[in-house]
Coordinates of C-alpha atoms in Angstrom, one line a residue:
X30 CA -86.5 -90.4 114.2
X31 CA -86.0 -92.6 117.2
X32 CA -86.6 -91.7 120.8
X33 CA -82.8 -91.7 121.4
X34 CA -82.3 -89.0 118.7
X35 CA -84.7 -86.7 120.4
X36 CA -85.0 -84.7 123.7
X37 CA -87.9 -83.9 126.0
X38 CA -88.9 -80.7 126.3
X39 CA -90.1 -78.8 129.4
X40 CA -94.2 -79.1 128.2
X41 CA -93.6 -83.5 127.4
X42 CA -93.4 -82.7 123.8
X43 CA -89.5 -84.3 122.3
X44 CA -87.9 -82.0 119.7
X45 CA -84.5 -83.2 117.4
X46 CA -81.0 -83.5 119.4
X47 CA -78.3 -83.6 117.5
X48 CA -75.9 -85.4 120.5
X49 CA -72.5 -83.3 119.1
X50 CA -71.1 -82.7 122.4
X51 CA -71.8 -85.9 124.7
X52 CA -68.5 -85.4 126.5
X53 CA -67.4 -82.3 129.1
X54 CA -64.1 -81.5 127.0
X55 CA -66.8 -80.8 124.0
X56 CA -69.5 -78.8 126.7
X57 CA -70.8 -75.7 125.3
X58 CA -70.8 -74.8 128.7
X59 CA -68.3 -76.7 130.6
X60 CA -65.5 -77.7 127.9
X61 CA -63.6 -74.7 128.6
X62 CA -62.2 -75.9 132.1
X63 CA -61.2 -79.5 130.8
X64 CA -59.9 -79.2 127.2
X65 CA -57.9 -76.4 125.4
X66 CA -58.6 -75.5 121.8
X67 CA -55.4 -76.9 120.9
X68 CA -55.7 -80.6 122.8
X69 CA -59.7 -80.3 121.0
X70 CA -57.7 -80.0 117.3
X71 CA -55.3 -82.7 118.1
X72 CA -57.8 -85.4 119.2
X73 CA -60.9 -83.9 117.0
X74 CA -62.5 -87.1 115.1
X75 CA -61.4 -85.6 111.5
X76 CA -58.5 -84.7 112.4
X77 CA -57.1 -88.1 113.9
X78 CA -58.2 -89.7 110.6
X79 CA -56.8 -87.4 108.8
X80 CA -53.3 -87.8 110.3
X81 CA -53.6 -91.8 110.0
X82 CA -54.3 -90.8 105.7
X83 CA -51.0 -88.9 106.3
X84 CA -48.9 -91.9 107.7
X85 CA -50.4 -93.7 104.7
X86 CA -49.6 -91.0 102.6
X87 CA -46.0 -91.6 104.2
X88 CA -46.2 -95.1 103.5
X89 CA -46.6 -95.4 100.3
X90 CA -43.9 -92.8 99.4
X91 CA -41.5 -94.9 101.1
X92 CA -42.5 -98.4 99.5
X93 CA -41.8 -95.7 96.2
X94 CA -38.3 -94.9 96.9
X95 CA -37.9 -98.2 97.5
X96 CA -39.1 -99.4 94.5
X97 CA -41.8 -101.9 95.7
X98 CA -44.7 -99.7 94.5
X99 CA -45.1 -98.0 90.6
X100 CA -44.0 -94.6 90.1
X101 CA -46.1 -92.3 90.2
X102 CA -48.7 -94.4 93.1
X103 CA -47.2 -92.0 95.9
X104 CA -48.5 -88.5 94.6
X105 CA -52.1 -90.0 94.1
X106 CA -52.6 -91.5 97.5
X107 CA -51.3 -88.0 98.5
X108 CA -53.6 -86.4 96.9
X109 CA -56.6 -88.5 97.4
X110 CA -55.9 -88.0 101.1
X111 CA -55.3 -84.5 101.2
X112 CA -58.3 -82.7 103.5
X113 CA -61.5 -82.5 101.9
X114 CA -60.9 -85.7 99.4
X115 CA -62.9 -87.6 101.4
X116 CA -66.2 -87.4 103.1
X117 CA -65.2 -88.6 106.5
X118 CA -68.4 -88.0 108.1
X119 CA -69.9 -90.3 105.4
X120 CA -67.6 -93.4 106.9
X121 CA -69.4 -92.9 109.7
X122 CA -71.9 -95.8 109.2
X123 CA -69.1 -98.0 107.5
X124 CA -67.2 -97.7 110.6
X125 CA -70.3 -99.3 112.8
X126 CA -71.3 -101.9 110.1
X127 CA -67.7 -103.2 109.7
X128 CA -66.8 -103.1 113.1
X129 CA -63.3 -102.3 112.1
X130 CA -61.6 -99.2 112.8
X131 CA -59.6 -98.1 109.8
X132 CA -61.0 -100.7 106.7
X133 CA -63.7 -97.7 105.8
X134 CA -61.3 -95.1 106.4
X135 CA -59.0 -97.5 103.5
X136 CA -61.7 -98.0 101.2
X137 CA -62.4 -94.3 100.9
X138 CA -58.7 -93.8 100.2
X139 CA -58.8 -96.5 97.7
X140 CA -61.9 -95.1 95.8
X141 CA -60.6 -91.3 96.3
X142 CA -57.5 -92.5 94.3
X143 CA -57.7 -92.5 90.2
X144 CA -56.0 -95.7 88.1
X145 CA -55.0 -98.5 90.2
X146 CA -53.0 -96.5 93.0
X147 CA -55.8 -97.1 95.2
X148 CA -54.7 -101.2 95.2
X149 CA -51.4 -100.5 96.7
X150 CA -52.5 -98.6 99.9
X151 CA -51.6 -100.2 103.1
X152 CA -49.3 -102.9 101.7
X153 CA -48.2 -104.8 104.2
X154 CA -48.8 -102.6 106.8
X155 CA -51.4 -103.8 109.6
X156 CA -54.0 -101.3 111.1
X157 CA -52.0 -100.7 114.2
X158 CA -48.9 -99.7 112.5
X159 CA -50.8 -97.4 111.3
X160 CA -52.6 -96.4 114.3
X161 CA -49.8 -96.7 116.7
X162 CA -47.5 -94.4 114.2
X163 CA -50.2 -91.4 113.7
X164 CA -50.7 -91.7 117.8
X165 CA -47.2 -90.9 118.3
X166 CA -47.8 -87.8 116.3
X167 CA -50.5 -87.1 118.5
X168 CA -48.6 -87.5 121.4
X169 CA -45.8 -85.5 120.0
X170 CA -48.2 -82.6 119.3
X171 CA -49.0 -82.6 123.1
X172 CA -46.1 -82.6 124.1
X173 CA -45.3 -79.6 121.7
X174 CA -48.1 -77.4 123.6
X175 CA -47.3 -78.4 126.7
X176 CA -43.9 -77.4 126.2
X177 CA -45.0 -73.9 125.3
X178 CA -47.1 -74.7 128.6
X179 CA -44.4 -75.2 131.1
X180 CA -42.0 -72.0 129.2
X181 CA -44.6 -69.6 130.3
X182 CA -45.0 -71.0 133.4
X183 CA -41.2 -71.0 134.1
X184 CA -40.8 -67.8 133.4
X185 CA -43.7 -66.2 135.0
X186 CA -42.5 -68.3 138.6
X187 CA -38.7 -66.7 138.1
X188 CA -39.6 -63.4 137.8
X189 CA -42.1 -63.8 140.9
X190 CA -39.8 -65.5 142.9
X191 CA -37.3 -62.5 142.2
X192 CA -40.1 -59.8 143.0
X193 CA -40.4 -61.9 146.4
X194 CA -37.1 -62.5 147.0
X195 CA -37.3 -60.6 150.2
X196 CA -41.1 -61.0 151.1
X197 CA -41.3 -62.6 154.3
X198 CA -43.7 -65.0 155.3
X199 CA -44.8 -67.5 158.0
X200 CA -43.3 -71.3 156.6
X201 CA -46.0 -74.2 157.8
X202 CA -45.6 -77.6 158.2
X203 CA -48.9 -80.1 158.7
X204 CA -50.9 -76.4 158.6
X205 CA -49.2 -74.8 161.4
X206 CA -46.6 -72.1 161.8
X207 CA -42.8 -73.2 161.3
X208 CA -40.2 -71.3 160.9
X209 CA -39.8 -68.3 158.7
X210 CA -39.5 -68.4 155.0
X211 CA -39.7 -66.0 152.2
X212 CA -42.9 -66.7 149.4
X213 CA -39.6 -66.0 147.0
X214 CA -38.1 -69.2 147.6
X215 CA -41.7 -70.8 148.0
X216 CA -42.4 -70.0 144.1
X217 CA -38.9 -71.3 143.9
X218 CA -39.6 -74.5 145.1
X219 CA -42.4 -74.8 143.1
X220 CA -40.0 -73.4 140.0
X221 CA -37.5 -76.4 140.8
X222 CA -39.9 -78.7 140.3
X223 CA -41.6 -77.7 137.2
X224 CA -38.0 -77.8 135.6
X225 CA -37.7 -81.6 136.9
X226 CA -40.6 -82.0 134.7
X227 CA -39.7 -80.3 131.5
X228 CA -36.0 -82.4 131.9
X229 CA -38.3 -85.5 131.8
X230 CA -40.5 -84.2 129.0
X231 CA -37.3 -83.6 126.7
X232 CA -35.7 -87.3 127.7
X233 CA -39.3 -88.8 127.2
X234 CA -39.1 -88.2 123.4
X235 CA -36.7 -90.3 122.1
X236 CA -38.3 -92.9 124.2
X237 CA -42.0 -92.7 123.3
X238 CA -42.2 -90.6 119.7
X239 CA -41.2 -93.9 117.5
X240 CA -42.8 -94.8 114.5
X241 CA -44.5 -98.5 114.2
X242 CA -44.4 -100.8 111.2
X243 CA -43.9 -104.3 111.3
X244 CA -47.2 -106.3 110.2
X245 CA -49.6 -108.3 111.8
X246 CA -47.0 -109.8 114.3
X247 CA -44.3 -108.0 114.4
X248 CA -42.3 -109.7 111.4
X249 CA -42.7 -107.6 108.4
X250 CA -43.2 -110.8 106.3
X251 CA -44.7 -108.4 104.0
X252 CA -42.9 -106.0 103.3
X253 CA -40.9 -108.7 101.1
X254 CA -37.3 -108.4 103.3
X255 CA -37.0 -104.8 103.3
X256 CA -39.1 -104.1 106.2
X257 CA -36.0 -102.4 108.4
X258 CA -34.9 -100.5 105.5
X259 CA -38.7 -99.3 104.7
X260 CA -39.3 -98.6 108.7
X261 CA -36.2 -96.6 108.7
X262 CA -37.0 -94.1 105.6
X263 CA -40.6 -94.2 107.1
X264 CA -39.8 -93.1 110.5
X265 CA -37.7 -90.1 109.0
X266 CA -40.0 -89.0 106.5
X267 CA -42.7 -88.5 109.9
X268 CA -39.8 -87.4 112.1
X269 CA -40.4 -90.4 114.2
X270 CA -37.6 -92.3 116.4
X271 CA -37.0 -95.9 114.9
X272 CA -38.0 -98.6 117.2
X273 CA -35.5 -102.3 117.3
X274 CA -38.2 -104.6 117.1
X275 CA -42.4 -103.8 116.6
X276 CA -44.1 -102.3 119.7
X277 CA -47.8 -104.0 119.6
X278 CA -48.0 -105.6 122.5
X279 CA -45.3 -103.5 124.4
X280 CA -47.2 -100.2 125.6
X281 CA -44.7 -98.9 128.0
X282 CA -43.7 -95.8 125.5
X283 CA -47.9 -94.7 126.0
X284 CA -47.6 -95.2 129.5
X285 CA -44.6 -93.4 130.2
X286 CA -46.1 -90.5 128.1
X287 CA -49.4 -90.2 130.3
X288 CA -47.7 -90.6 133.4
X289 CA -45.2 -87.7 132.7
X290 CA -48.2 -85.9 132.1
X291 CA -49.9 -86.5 135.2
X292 CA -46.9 -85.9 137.2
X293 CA -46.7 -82.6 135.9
X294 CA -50.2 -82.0 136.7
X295 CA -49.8 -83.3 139.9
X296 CA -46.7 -80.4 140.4
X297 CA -49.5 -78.3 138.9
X298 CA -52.5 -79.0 141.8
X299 CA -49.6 -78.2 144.3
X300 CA -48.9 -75.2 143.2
X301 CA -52.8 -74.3 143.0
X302 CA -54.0 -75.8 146.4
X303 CA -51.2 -73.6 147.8
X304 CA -52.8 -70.9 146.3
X305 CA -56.2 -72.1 147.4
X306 CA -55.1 -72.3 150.9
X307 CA -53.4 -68.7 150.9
X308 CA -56.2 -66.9 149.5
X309 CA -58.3 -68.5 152.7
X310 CA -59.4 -64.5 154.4
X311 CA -57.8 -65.9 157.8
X312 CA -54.3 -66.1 155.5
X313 CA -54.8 -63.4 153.1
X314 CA -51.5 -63.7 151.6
X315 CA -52.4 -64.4 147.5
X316 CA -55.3 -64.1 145.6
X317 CA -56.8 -64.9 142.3
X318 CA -56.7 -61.8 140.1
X319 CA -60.8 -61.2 140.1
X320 CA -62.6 -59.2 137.6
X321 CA -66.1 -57.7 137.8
X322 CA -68.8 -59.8 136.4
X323 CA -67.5 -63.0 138.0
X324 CA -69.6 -64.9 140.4
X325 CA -68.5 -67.5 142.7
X326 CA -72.0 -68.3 144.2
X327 CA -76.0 -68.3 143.7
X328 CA -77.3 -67.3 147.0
X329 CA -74.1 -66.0 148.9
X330 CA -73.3 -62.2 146.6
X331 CA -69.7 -61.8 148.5
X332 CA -68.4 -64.8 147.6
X333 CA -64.7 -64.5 145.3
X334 CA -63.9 -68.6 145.3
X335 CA -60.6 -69.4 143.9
X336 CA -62.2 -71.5 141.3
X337 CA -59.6 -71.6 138.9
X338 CA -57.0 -72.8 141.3
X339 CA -59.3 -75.3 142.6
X340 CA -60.0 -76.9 139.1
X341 CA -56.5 -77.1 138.5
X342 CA -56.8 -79.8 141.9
X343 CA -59.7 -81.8 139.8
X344 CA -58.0 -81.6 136.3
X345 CA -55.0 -83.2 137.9
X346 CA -57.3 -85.8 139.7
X347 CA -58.8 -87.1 135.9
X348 CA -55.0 -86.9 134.6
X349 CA -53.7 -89.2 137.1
X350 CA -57.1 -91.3 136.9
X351 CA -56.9 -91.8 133.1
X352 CA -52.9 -92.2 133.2
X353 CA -53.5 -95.4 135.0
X354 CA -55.3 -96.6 131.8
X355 CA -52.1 -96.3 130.3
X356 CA -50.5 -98.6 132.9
X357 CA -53.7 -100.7 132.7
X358 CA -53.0 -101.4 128.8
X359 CA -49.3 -103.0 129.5
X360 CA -51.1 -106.1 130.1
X361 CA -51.5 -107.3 126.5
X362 CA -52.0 -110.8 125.5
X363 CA -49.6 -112.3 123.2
X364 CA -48.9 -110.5 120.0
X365 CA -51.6 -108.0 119.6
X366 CA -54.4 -107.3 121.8
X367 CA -56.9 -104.7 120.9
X368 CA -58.2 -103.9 124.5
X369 CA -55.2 -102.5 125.3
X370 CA -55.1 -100.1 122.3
X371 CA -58.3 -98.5 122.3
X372 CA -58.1 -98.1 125.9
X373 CA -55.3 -96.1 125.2
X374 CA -57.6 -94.0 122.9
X375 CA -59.2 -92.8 125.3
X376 CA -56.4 -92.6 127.7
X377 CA -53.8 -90.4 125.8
X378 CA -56.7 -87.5 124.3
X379 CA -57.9 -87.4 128.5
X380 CA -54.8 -87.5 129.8
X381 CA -53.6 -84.9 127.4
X382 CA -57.3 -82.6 127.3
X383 CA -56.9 -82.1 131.3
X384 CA -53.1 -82.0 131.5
X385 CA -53.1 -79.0 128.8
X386 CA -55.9 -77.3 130.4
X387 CA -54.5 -77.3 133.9
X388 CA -51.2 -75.5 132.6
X389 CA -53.4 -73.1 130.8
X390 CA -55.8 -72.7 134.0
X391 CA -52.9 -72.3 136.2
X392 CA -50.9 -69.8 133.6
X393 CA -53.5 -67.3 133.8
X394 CA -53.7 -67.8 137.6
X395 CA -50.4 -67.0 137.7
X396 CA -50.5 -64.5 135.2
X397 CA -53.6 -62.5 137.4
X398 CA -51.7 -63.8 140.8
X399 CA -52.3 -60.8 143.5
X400 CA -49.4 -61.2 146.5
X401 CA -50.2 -59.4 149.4
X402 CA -47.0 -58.8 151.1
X403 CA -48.0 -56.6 153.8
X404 CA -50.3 -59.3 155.0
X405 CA -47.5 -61.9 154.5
X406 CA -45.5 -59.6 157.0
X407 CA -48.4 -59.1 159.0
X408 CA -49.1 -63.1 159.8
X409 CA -44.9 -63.6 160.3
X410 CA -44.8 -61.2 163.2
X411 CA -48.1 -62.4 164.7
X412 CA -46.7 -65.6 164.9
X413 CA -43.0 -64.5 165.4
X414 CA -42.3 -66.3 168.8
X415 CA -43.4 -69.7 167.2
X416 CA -41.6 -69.5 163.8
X417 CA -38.4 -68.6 166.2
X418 CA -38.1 -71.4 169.1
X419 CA -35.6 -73.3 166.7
X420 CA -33.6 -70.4 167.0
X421 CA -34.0 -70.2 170.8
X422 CA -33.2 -73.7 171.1
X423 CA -29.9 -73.6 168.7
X424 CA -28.8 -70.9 170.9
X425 CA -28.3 -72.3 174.1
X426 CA -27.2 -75.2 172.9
X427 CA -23.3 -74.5 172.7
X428 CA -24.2 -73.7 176.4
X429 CA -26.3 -77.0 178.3
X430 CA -26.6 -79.5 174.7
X431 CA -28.7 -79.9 172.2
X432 CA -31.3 -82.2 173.5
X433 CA -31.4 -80.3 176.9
X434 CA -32.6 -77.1 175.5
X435 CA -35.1 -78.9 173.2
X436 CA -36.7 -80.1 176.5
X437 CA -35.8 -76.5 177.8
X438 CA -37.6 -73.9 175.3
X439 CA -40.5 -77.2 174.6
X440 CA -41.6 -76.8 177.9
X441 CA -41.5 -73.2 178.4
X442 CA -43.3 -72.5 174.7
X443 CA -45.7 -75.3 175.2
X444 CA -46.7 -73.3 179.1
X445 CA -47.4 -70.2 177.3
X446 CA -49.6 -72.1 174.4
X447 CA -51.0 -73.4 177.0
X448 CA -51.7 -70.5 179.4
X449 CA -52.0 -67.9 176.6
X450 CA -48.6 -65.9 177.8
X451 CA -45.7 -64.5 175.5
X452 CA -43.0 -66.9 175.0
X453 CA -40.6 -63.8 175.6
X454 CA -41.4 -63.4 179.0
X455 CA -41.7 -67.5 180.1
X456 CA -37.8 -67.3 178.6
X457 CA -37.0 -64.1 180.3
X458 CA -38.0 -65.9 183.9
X459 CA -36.1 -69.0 183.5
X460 CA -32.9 -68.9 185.5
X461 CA -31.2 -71.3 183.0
X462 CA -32.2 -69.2 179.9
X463 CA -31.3 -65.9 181.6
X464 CA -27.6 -67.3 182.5
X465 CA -27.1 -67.8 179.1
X466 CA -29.0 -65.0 177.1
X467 CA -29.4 -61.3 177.9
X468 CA -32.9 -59.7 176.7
X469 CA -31.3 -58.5 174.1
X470 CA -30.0 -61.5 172.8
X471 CA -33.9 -63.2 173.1
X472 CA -35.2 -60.1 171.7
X473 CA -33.0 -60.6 168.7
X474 CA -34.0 -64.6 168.8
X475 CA -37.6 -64.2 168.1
X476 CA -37.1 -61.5 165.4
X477 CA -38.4 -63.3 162.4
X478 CA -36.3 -61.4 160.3
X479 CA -32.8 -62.8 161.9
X480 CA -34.0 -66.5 161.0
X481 CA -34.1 -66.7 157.2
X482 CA -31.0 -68.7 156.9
X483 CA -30.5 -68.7 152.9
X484 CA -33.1 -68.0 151.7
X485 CA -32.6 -65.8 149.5
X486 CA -29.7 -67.6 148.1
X487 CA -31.6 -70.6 147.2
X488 CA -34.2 -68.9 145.7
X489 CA -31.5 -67.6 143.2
X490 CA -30.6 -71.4 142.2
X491 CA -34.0 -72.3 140.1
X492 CA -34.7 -68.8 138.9
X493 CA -31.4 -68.9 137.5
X494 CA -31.1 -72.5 135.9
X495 CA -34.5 -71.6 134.7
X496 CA -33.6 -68.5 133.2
X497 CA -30.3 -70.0 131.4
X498 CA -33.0 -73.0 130.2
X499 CA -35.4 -70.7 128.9
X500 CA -32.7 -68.3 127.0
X501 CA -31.0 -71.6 125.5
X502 CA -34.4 -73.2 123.8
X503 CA -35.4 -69.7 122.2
X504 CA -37.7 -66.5 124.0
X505 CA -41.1 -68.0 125.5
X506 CA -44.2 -67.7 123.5
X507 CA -46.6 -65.1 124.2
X508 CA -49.5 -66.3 126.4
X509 CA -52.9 -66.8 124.6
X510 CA -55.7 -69.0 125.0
X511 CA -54.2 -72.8 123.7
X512 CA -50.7 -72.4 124.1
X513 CA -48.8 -72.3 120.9
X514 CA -46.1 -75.0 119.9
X515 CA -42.7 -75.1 121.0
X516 CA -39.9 -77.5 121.9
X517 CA -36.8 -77.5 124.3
X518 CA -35.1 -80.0 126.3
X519 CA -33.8 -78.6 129.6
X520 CA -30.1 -78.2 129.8

């Protein structure tokens, strides 16, 4: 056994290692935060040559109806590439000496298949065809789960945005108090957005699921003049989209798919950092749900860290990060170009492991999501004569113009920033605010409560177009570990 198949144990002496799990998605330990159990059965070694045996499969019953293969030569190549027919693993070192990456996986079709059916695999298909078609089921598998993904999510954001409807909190721009808002039409705005998404998901499709078949340049010289006829009957038999004109070289459909993907996650790590920053024990307003046995640090015992959000921030990081591989492989040199495509191979399983484990990391985040209301309250009147000199302002300005009381109320809120007095009383001894305004009426000003505008109301808009989306495309699956399939387009 060579060195490199061994490891060193903790006395010098080196003991077998086997090398299984080389990458974090795979970890024993870590694989749990960057891949699903669903995105690990889509992209799993077996099971991606398996699904390129099933678009040969498809293949050759095609070239059957057609007449350009014997009767009888579709059912065998089925059945010598059902699951189990081959020894995959034992490719493994055909796959290194050839250099090639689906000639073993061909040979072991052939000699799986009994009488001469074996000869007609393949015919005059090129690898990619074959590679680019079963990639598009791939792809269309993600995008099954992370369908089921975003329903969960949709729903569990409505029906908080509802519960909060009312809950008032302190609005922040650039990480200082605003204006007044309510954490119902926060989780709105975060709703909103993850519809945006699952509208672009469903367009998407037609776009990038297409099937590929059009030989080694893009002629179909051998498929004998029947290539758009075959490509047709091919593309509905997989329940692919047909493409005008052979897609080698042209990788915009892979790109599009991984960077809808990493704009999602990127809605995602928005939605989690603001749950990040909440949760900070100066804020106090949300929480991750916590159970008893987690630990958030070695040497500090107190410490609760909102891990789960904060991975959701790093799994969106990789998404966009591989994504740009995708955009990387649209430079392709004349008709086919190999660096491109397995590039993408790496590209689409990332893109797709940390895209599907952010929605699940965030869906149990939201699931476990502890709002503290009374603290929300608590933080809006601490800071109630901040989140209210808008309202001031807009008040006298019927009276001495808007720009005039901008200067007005940011001189006299800037003094008491600045000399650490109440806003109330610097406006109560201002001869020009006290011609205008009674007590009362500035009393009434700085009431948080007065200055929600329509708040409510708008939080009503996405939490109803999401409701009416998610009762048109069927009941949302129930949430488990790797989300289960489902498809919708928004409406």
């Amino acid at each position: 056994m060579a060195v490199s198949d061994q490891r060193l144990r903790h006395d010098g002496r080196r003991e077998p290692c086997g090398h299984e799990r080389a990458h974090i998605t795979d970890s024993l330990f870590h694989g749990g935060g960057y891949a699903t159990q669903e995105s690990r059965r889509i992209f799993c070694d077996r099971c991606r040559l398996q699904r390129w045996l099933r678009v040969e499969a498809a293949l050759t019953s095609c070239q059957e109806r057609l007449g350009m293969v014997a009767p009888g030569t579709a059912a065998e190549v089925a059945r010598a590439g059902e699951p189990g027919r081959i020894d995959l693993a034992a490719l493994a070192p055909e796959f290194r000496r050839t250099g090639h990456s689906l000639v073993p996986l061909l040979r072991g079709l052939e000699g799986a298949c009994e009488g001469t059916a074996g000869e007609m695999v393949h015919l005059g298909a090129t690898t990619q065809d074959i590679q680019d078609t079963a990639q598009s089921l791939e792809m269309r598998e993600v995008l099954a789960e992370v369908d089921a993904g975003v329903r969960t999510m949709a729903a569990v954001l409505a029906d908080l945005a509802v519960e909060h409807r009312e809950s008032q909190m302190p609005g922040r721009t650039h990480g200082q108090p605003a204006l007044p808002i309510t954490f119902g039409l926060k989780v709105a705005g975060w709703l909103d957005e993850l519809l945006r998404h699952a509208e672009r998901l469903g367009q998407l499709r037609p776009r990038v699921l297409t099937a590929q078949l059009s030989g080694g340049v893009g002629t179909m010289a051998g498929f004998g003049g029947r290539g758009r006829e075959l490509l047709e009957l091919f593309a509905e038999e997989l329940g692919l989209g047909v493409p005008m004109v052979g897609w080698h070289a042209a990788r915009d459909r892979v790109a599009e798919f991984g960077t809808a993907l990493a704009m999602l996650t990127g809605t995602l790590a928005r939605i989690a950092d603001e749950i990040r920053v909440l949760s900070r024990p100066e804020v106090g307003e949300v929480s991750e749900g916590w159970q008893y046995g987690r630990v958030g640090s070695s040497t500090m015992p107190h410490k609760r860290n909102p891990e789960r959000s904060a991975q959701v921030v790093l799994l969106a990081r990789l998404a966009r990060s591989h994504a740009a591989l995708g955009i990387e492989s649209m430079v392709q040199e004349h008709e086919r170009d190999s660096r491109g495509l397995r590039m993408e191979w790496v590209a689409v399983a990332d893109v797709s492991h940390y895209t599907l484990a952010a929605l699940g990391t965030l869906n149990d985040v939201l699931a476990g999501l502890r709002v503290d209301s009374g603290r929300m309250a608590a933080n809006t009147r601490a800071a109630a004569e901040s989140l209210c000199t808008e309202a001031v302002m807009l008040a006298l300005t019927p009276s001495i113009g808007r720009q005039s009381a901008h200067a007005l109320v940011y001189e006299l809120s800037q003094r008491a920033r600045s000399d650490g007095t109440r806003l109330r009383d610097c406006l109560l001894a201002d001869a020009t605010v006290t011609k205008w305004l009674s007590a009362t009426d500035v009393d009434a000003l700085l009431d948080p409560s007065r200055y929600l505008g329509e708040a409510q109301e708008l939080t009503d808009l996405p939490v109803d177009r999401a409701r009416r989306w998610l009762a048109a495309t069927g009941p949302a699956e129930p949430r488990r570990p790797g989300p289960a399939p489902a498809e919708g387009s928004l409406s």
